[in-house]
Short mmCIF file of C-alpha atoms and ligand atoms in Angstrom, two decimals:
data_model
loop_
_atom_site.label_atom_id
_atom_site.label_comp_id
_atom_site.label_asym_id
_atom_site.label_seq_id
_atom_site.Cartn_x
_atom_site.Cartn_y
_atom_site.Cartn_z
CA UNK A 32 -67.71 65.61 68.83
CA UNK A 33 -66.80 63.44 71.85
CA UNK A 34 -63.88 65.61 73.03
CA UNK A 35 -61.91 64.04 75.85
CA UNK A 36 -64.01 60.87 75.91
CA UNK A 37 -62.27 57.54 75.25
CA UNK A 38 -63.11 56.43 71.73
CA UNK A 39 -62.05 53.79 69.23
CA UNK A 40 -62.79 54.72 65.62
CA UNK A 41 -62.90 52.00 63.03
CA UNK A 42 -62.91 49.35 65.77
CA UNK A 43 -62.83 45.70 64.72
CA UNK A 44 -66.22 44.65 66.09
CA UNK A 45 -65.25 40.97 66.11
CA UNK A 46 -63.31 41.80 69.26
CA UNK A 47 -66.39 43.17 71.02
CA UNK A 48 -68.77 40.25 70.78
CA UNK A 49 -68.72 36.58 71.71
CA UNK A 50 -69.74 35.55 68.16
CA UNK A 51 -66.43 37.02 66.89
CA UNK A 52 -68.27 38.30 63.82
CA UNK A 53 -68.62 41.84 62.58
CA UNK A 54 -67.36 44.73 60.50
CA UNK A 55 -66.13 48.06 61.75
CA UNK A 56 -67.63 50.73 63.97
CA UNK A 57 -67.06 53.49 66.48
CA UNK A 58 -67.11 52.66 70.18
CA UNK A 59 -67.12 55.23 72.96
CA UNK A 60 -66.27 54.44 76.56
CA UNK A 61 -67.76 57.02 78.95
CA UNK A 62 -66.08 57.04 82.35
CA UNK A 63 -69.02 58.55 84.23
CA UNK A 64 -72.63 59.74 83.89
CA UNK A 65 -71.60 63.21 82.74
CA UNK A 66 -69.63 61.78 79.82
CA UNK A 67 -72.52 59.46 79.01
CA UNK A 68 -74.95 62.42 79.03
CA UNK A 69 -72.62 64.31 76.65
CA UNK A 70 -72.50 61.34 74.27
CA UNK A 71 -76.29 61.07 74.16
CA UNK A 72 -76.63 64.83 73.65
CA UNK A 73 -74.05 64.90 70.84
CA UNK A 74 -75.68 61.93 69.13
CA UNK A 75 -79.10 63.61 69.30
CA UNK A 76 -77.66 66.91 68.07
CA UNK A 77 -75.92 65.24 65.13
CA UNK A 78 -78.80 62.91 64.28
CA UNK A 79 -76.75 59.84 65.08
CA UNK A 80 -78.13 56.63 66.51
CA UNK A 81 -76.42 55.07 69.48
CA UNK A 82 -76.57 51.54 70.86
CA UNK A 83 -75.57 50.44 74.36
CA UNK A 84 -73.00 47.71 74.18
CA UNK A 85 -72.76 45.29 77.07
CA UNK A 86 -70.43 42.36 76.70
CA UNK A 87 -71.73 41.68 73.18
CA UNK A 88 -72.83 38.16 74.11
CA UNK A 89 -76.30 38.43 72.60
CA UNK A 90 -75.37 40.36 69.48
CA UNK A 91 -74.72 39.77 65.81
CA UNK A 92 -72.87 42.68 64.21
CA UNK A 93 -73.25 43.36 60.51
CA UNK A 94 -70.27 42.54 58.27
CA UNK A 95 -70.19 46.13 57.08
CA UNK A 96 -69.45 49.45 58.70
CA UNK A 97 -71.93 50.23 61.45
CA UNK A 98 -73.00 53.86 61.58
CA UNK A 99 -74.64 53.57 64.97
CA UNK A 100 -72.35 54.77 67.77
CA UNK A 101 -71.66 51.91 70.17
CA UNK A 102 -71.53 53.00 73.79
CA UNK A 103 -69.69 50.67 76.13
CA UNK A 104 -70.38 50.98 79.84
CA UNK A 105 -67.34 48.93 80.84
CA UNK A 106 -66.24 51.69 83.26
CA UNK A 107 -69.53 51.47 85.14
CA UNK A 108 -67.97 48.62 87.05
CA UNK A 109 -68.73 49.37 90.69
CA UNK A 110 -69.79 46.59 93.05
CA UNK A 111 -70.80 48.01 96.45
CA UNK A 112 -72.48 46.28 99.34
CA UNK A 113 -75.23 48.62 100.54
CA UNK A 114 -76.70 46.33 103.20
CA UNK A 115 -75.80 42.89 104.46
CA UNK A 116 -77.88 41.25 101.71
CA UNK A 117 -78.07 44.09 99.17
CA UNK A 118 -75.47 44.99 96.58
CA UNK A 119 -75.31 47.84 94.08
CA UNK A 120 -73.90 46.56 90.80
CA UNK A 121 -72.77 48.84 87.96
CA UNK A 122 -74.16 48.03 84.51
CA UNK A 123 -70.73 47.18 83.11
CA UNK A 124 -69.96 44.47 85.69
CA UNK A 125 -69.73 41.06 84.10
CA UNK A 126 -71.65 38.17 85.64
CA UNK A 127 -68.40 36.20 86.21
CA UNK A 128 -66.72 38.68 88.61
CA UNK A 129 -70.10 39.44 90.18
CA UNK A 130 -70.53 35.76 91.00
CA UNK A 131 -67.02 35.65 92.50
CA UNK A 132 -67.82 38.73 94.62
CA UNK A 133 -71.09 37.21 95.82
CA UNK A 134 -69.38 33.93 96.70
CA UNK A 135 -66.66 35.74 98.67
CA UNK A 136 -69.33 37.71 100.54
CA UNK A 137 -71.45 34.61 101.27
CA UNK A 138 -74.33 35.90 99.18
CA UNK A 139 -76.47 33.34 97.43
CA UNK A 140 -79.15 33.50 94.71
CA UNK A 141 -77.32 34.14 91.45
CA UNK A 142 -75.35 30.90 91.13
CA UNK A 143 -77.48 29.79 88.15
CA UNK A 144 -76.01 32.67 86.11
CA UNK A 145 -72.42 31.50 86.52
CA UNK A 146 -71.18 30.98 83.00
CA UNK A 147 -73.45 33.47 81.22
CA UNK A 148 -70.92 35.77 79.53
CA UNK A 149 -72.97 38.98 79.86
CA UNK A 150 -72.77 42.26 81.76
CA UNK A 151 -75.36 43.05 84.41
CA UNK A 152 -76.77 45.86 82.19
CA UNK A 153 -77.29 43.44 79.30
CA UNK A 154 -78.61 40.73 81.61
CA UNK A 155 -81.21 43.07 83.11
CA UNK A 156 -82.24 44.50 79.74
CA UNK A 157 -82.67 40.97 78.33
CA UNK A 158 -83.97 39.54 81.61
CA UNK A 159 -81.36 36.81 81.24
CA UNK A 160 -82.23 33.52 82.82
CA UNK A 161 -81.50 29.83 83.02
CA UNK A 162 -82.43 26.73 85.00
CA UNK A 163 -85.84 28.17 85.90
CA UNK A 164 -84.43 31.46 87.22
CA UNK A 165 -84.14 34.94 85.79
CA UNK A 166 -82.19 38.03 86.80
CA UNK A 167 -85.38 39.95 87.64
CA UNK A 168 -85.77 37.80 90.80
CA UNK A 169 -82.86 39.63 92.42
CA UNK A 170 -83.64 43.18 91.34
CA UNK A 171 -84.80 45.72 93.92
CA UNK A 172 -84.41 48.80 91.78
CA UNK A 173 -82.46 50.01 88.80
CA UNK A 174 -80.68 53.26 88.09
CA UNK A 175 -81.22 54.55 84.56
CA UNK A 176 -80.35 57.55 82.46
CA UNK A 177 -83.53 58.62 80.75
CA UNK A 178 -84.24 61.88 78.90
CA UNK A 179 -81.01 63.34 80.27
CA UNK A 180 -81.87 62.57 83.91
CA UNK A 181 -80.75 59.86 86.31
CA UNK A 182 -83.71 58.03 87.83
CA UNK A 183 -84.11 55.18 90.26
CA UNK A 184 -86.94 52.86 89.25
CA UNK A 185 -88.18 50.28 91.69
CA UNK A 186 -89.00 46.79 90.50
CA UNK A 187 -92.72 47.26 91.01
CA UNK A 188 -92.65 49.83 88.23
CA UNK A 189 -90.84 47.53 85.81
CA UNK A 190 -92.13 44.67 83.70
CA UNK A 191 -90.06 41.58 83.11
CA UNK A 192 -91.05 38.61 81.00
CA UNK A 193 -89.22 35.84 79.16
CA UNK A 194 -85.93 37.41 77.91
CA UNK A 195 -87.59 40.79 77.88
CA UNK A 196 -87.92 43.92 79.99
CA UNK A 197 -89.74 47.14 79.35
CA UNK A 198 -86.75 49.24 80.37
CA UNK A 199 -86.62 52.41 78.42
CA UNK A 200 -83.35 54.20 79.08
CA UNK A 201 -79.73 53.38 79.71
CA UNK A 202 -79.24 51.10 82.70
CA UNK A 203 -76.44 52.50 84.86
CA UNK A 204 -76.67 49.88 87.58
CA UNK A 205 -79.02 48.03 89.89
CA UNK A 206 -79.50 47.33 93.55
CA UNK A 207 -79.87 43.59 93.93
CA UNK A 208 -80.97 41.45 96.84
CA UNK A 209 -79.49 38.09 97.82
CA UNK A 210 -79.78 35.54 100.59
CA UNK A 211 -77.11 34.92 103.14
CA UNK A 212 -75.33 31.74 102.18
CA UNK A 213 -72.24 29.71 102.72
CA UNK A 214 -69.11 30.15 100.59
CA UNK A 215 -68.54 26.43 99.98
CA UNK A 216 -72.15 25.79 99.01
CA UNK A 217 -72.21 28.80 96.70
CA UNK A 218 -68.94 27.69 95.07
CA UNK A 219 -70.33 24.17 94.63
CA UNK A 220 -73.54 25.44 93.01
CA UNK A 221 -71.68 27.81 90.69
CA UNK A 222 -69.41 25.01 89.46
CA UNK A 223 -72.36 22.65 89.12
CA UNK A 224 -74.29 25.11 86.92
CA UNK A 225 -71.17 25.82 84.87
CA UNK A 226 -70.57 22.10 84.31
CA UNK A 227 -74.21 21.60 83.26
CA UNK A 228 -73.79 24.44 80.78
CA UNK A 229 -70.58 22.99 79.38
CA UNK A 230 -72.22 19.60 78.98
CA UNK A 231 -75.29 20.85 77.11
CA UNK A 232 -74.03 23.92 75.22
CA UNK A 233 -71.22 24.55 72.70
CA UNK A 234 -69.39 26.49 75.37
CA UNK A 235 -65.99 26.10 73.66
CA UNK A 236 -67.20 27.70 70.41
CA UNK A 237 -67.99 31.29 69.41
CA UNK A 238 -71.71 32.00 69.64
CA UNK A 239 -74.26 34.48 70.96
CA UNK A 240 -76.21 31.98 73.03
CA UNK A 241 -79.69 30.86 72.00
CA UNK A 242 -80.57 32.24 68.60
CA UNK A 243 -84.35 32.11 69.05
CA UNK A 244 -86.63 32.83 71.99
CA UNK A 245 -88.87 30.22 73.46
CA UNK A 246 -92.55 30.97 73.06
CA UNK A 247 -93.85 30.24 76.53
CA UNK A 248 -97.56 30.70 75.68
CA UNK A 249 -97.44 28.42 72.64
CA UNK A 250 -94.92 26.09 74.30
CA UNK A 251 -92.54 26.44 71.35
CA UNK A 252 -88.99 25.37 72.19
CA UNK A 253 -86.91 26.28 69.11
CA UNK A 254 -84.01 23.93 69.92
CA UNK A 255 -86.40 20.96 70.09
CA UNK A 256 -88.05 21.85 66.78
CA UNK A 257 -84.70 22.37 65.02
CA UNK A 258 -83.50 19.05 66.38
CA UNK A 259 -86.69 17.26 65.27
CA UNK A 260 -86.07 18.44 61.72
CA UNK A 261 -82.56 16.95 61.88
CA UNK A 262 -80.87 20.28 61.30
CA UNK A 263 -78.00 19.97 63.81
CA UNK A 264 -74.68 20.37 62.02
CA UNK A 265 -76.18 22.24 59.03
CA UNK A 266 -73.64 24.76 57.74
CA UNK A 267 -73.74 27.87 55.63
CA UNK A 268 -70.27 29.33 55.13
CA UNK A 269 -68.58 29.41 58.50
CA UNK A 270 -71.84 29.31 60.48
CA UNK A 271 -73.17 26.02 61.80
CA UNK A 272 -76.17 24.87 63.81
CA UNK A 273 -74.39 23.45 66.83
CA UNK A 274 -74.18 19.67 66.89
CA UNK A 275 -74.38 19.88 70.68
CA UNK A 276 -77.35 22.22 71.11
CA UNK A 277 -79.71 22.93 68.21
CA UNK A 278 -80.65 26.31 69.68
CA UNK A 279 -77.15 27.69 69.10
CA UNK A 280 -75.48 28.78 65.88
CA UNK A 281 -71.71 28.65 66.19
CA UNK A 282 -68.99 30.43 64.29
CA UNK A 283 -66.45 27.90 63.09
CA UNK A 284 -63.83 30.61 62.80
CA UNK A 285 -64.53 32.50 59.60
CA UNK A 286 -68.32 33.00 59.71
CA UNK A 287 -69.82 36.19 58.39
CA UNK A 288 -73.02 37.79 59.63
CA UNK A 289 -74.62 36.96 56.27
CA UNK A 290 -73.89 33.25 56.89
CA UNK A 291 -75.67 33.44 60.24
CA UNK A 292 -78.60 35.37 58.77
CA UNK A 293 -78.91 32.87 55.91
CA UNK A 294 -78.87 29.97 58.38
CA UNK A 295 -81.60 31.66 60.43
CA UNK A 296 -83.78 31.98 57.32
CA UNK A 297 -83.02 28.37 56.38
CA UNK A 298 -84.15 27.19 59.84
CA UNK A 299 -87.41 29.15 59.56
CA UNK A 300 -88.02 27.79 56.04
CA UNK A 301 -87.26 24.18 56.95
CA UNK A 302 -89.26 24.16 60.20
CA UNK A 303 -92.09 26.32 58.87
CA UNK A 304 -92.00 28.23 62.15
CA UNK A 305 -91.76 32.00 62.36
CA UNK A 306 -89.33 31.80 65.27
CA UNK A 307 -88.63 35.01 67.18
CA UNK A 308 -84.99 36.05 67.36
CA UNK A 309 -83.35 36.31 70.76
CA UNK A 310 -80.05 37.56 69.36
CA UNK A 311 -80.00 41.18 68.29
CA UNK A 312 -78.72 42.13 64.84
CA UNK A 313 -76.82 45.42 64.94
CA UNK A 314 -76.28 47.09 61.57
C1 FAD B 583 -72.21 30.74 75.55
C2 FAD B 583 -73.39 31.63 75.87
C3 FAD B 583 -74.33 31.21 76.80
C4 FAD B 583 -75.44 32.00 77.10
N1 FAD B 583 -76.33 31.56 78.01
C5 FAD B 583 -77.40 32.31 78.31
C6 FAD B 583 -78.36 31.88 79.28
O1 FAD B 583 -78.24 30.82 79.88
N2 FAD B 583 -79.41 32.69 79.54
C7 FAD B 583 -79.59 33.89 78.92
O2 FAD B 583 -80.56 34.58 79.21
N3 FAD B 583 -78.71 34.33 78.01
C8 FAD B 583 -77.62 33.57 77.69
N4 FAD B 583 -76.72 34.02 76.76
C9 FAD B 583 -76.97 35.30 76.05
C10 FAD B 583 -76.33 36.54 76.72
O3 FAD B 583 -75.16 36.17 77.42
C11 FAD B 583 -77.29 37.24 77.65
O4 FAD B 583 -78.44 37.71 76.98
C12 FAD B 583 -76.63 38.44 78.36
O5 FAD B 583 -77.45 38.87 79.38
C13 FAD B 583 -76.36 39.62 77.42
O6 FAD B 583 -75.57 40.55 78.13
P1 FAD B 583 -74.48 41.46 77.38
O7 FAD B 583 -73.86 42.34 78.40
O8 FAD B 583 -73.54 40.61 76.61
O9 FAD B 583 -75.41 42.31 76.44
P2 FAD B 583 -75.20 42.68 74.89
O10 FAD B 583 -75.23 41.42 74.11
O11 FAD B 583 -74.04 43.55 74.73
O12 FAD B 583 -76.54 43.50 74.64
C14 FAD B 583 -77.80 42.86 74.68
C15 FAD B 583 -78.90 43.93 74.70
O13 FAD B 583 -78.87 44.59 75.94
C16 FAD B 583 -78.77 45.99 75.74
N5 FAD B 583 -77.98 46.55 76.84
C17 FAD B 583 -76.77 46.14 77.27
N6 FAD B 583 -76.37 46.87 78.32
C18 FAD B 583 -77.35 47.79 78.53
C19 FAD B 583 -77.52 48.86 79.45
N7 FAD B 583 -76.59 49.15 80.37
N8 FAD B 583 -78.66 49.59 79.38
C20 FAD B 583 -79.61 49.32 78.46
N9 FAD B 583 -79.50 48.32 77.56
C21 FAD B 583 -78.38 47.58 77.59
C22 FAD B 583 -78.06 46.14 74.41
O14 FAD B 583 -78.29 47.43 73.85
C23 FAD B 583 -78.72 45.01 73.64
O15 FAD B 583 -79.99 45.43 73.18
C24 FAD B 583 -75.60 33.24 76.43
C25 FAD B 583 -74.64 33.68 75.51
C26 FAD B 583 -73.55 32.88 75.23
C27 FAD B 583 -72.52 33.36 74.24
#
């Protein structure tokens, strides 16, 4: 079906997410837009669902076989300076190397994201953010594959809100704008943000980041509520509510997706809050 396209059948999905949890599935790795178009077409023709896989840092894979075709855009890894303060970034570029590139080119504005283990495609789709910033601040336009066609969509035609975008299509890349900065200052800020992260989050453990979304309108901060109910350290199987940050569930090494899902239900039951999931369950 995907003749000539890089594919891993029966892939161990633990290896493709930061939670290190998951069963088995098929992953395809298109090298260019034409291959990606073929994958989408074949999936449609064969009535198969597909799911775009970034760096898997916001995902919980099912313990069982996943029938959805996972499409990794890791080869969409171009970083190209288009103007002095504008850079085109491919969807598969991880935020770590992007931050290094920006530092080496004296471009400032994304330092807050240093330490988020996501790809730029995933970060844009989720409107990733931290420390009062979000990725949408730097977007000028995005390039998407939608209904078989490549389109450029400018930011004014997109909607971003807390950990949410209205992007409908496969993000191929984005043109992003930065400020001219100074290498030493950028390096200092990146390290500072990373240290703050390491101090407040279980950065040394397997997780998928914050499990629940904040509710900005109702001023609901899940981590605070979970902490108030004294739930830090609660375990089901190998899954544990982080002792360091109540908003994170960590995998102590042998957690299953069902352990994480049970812990999520337990949190909702104990707190009495219908908290909205930030992590995405892929089954
Ligand atoms: C230790 C840790 C710390 C974290 N800290 C933060 C934080 O501070 N702030 C924050 O916002 N998040 C944080 N996260 C969560 C996560 O890193 C971000 O949401 C990240 O942006 C997800 O990117 P990804 O490439 O891993 O996407 P994935 O997890 O692979 O996918 C997430 C979603 O994006 C979609 N997607 C991915 N790529 C594309 C594409 N090219 N086109 C269309 N859709 C796409 C996927 O289909 C999926 O729906 C953290 C996670 C961890 C493990």
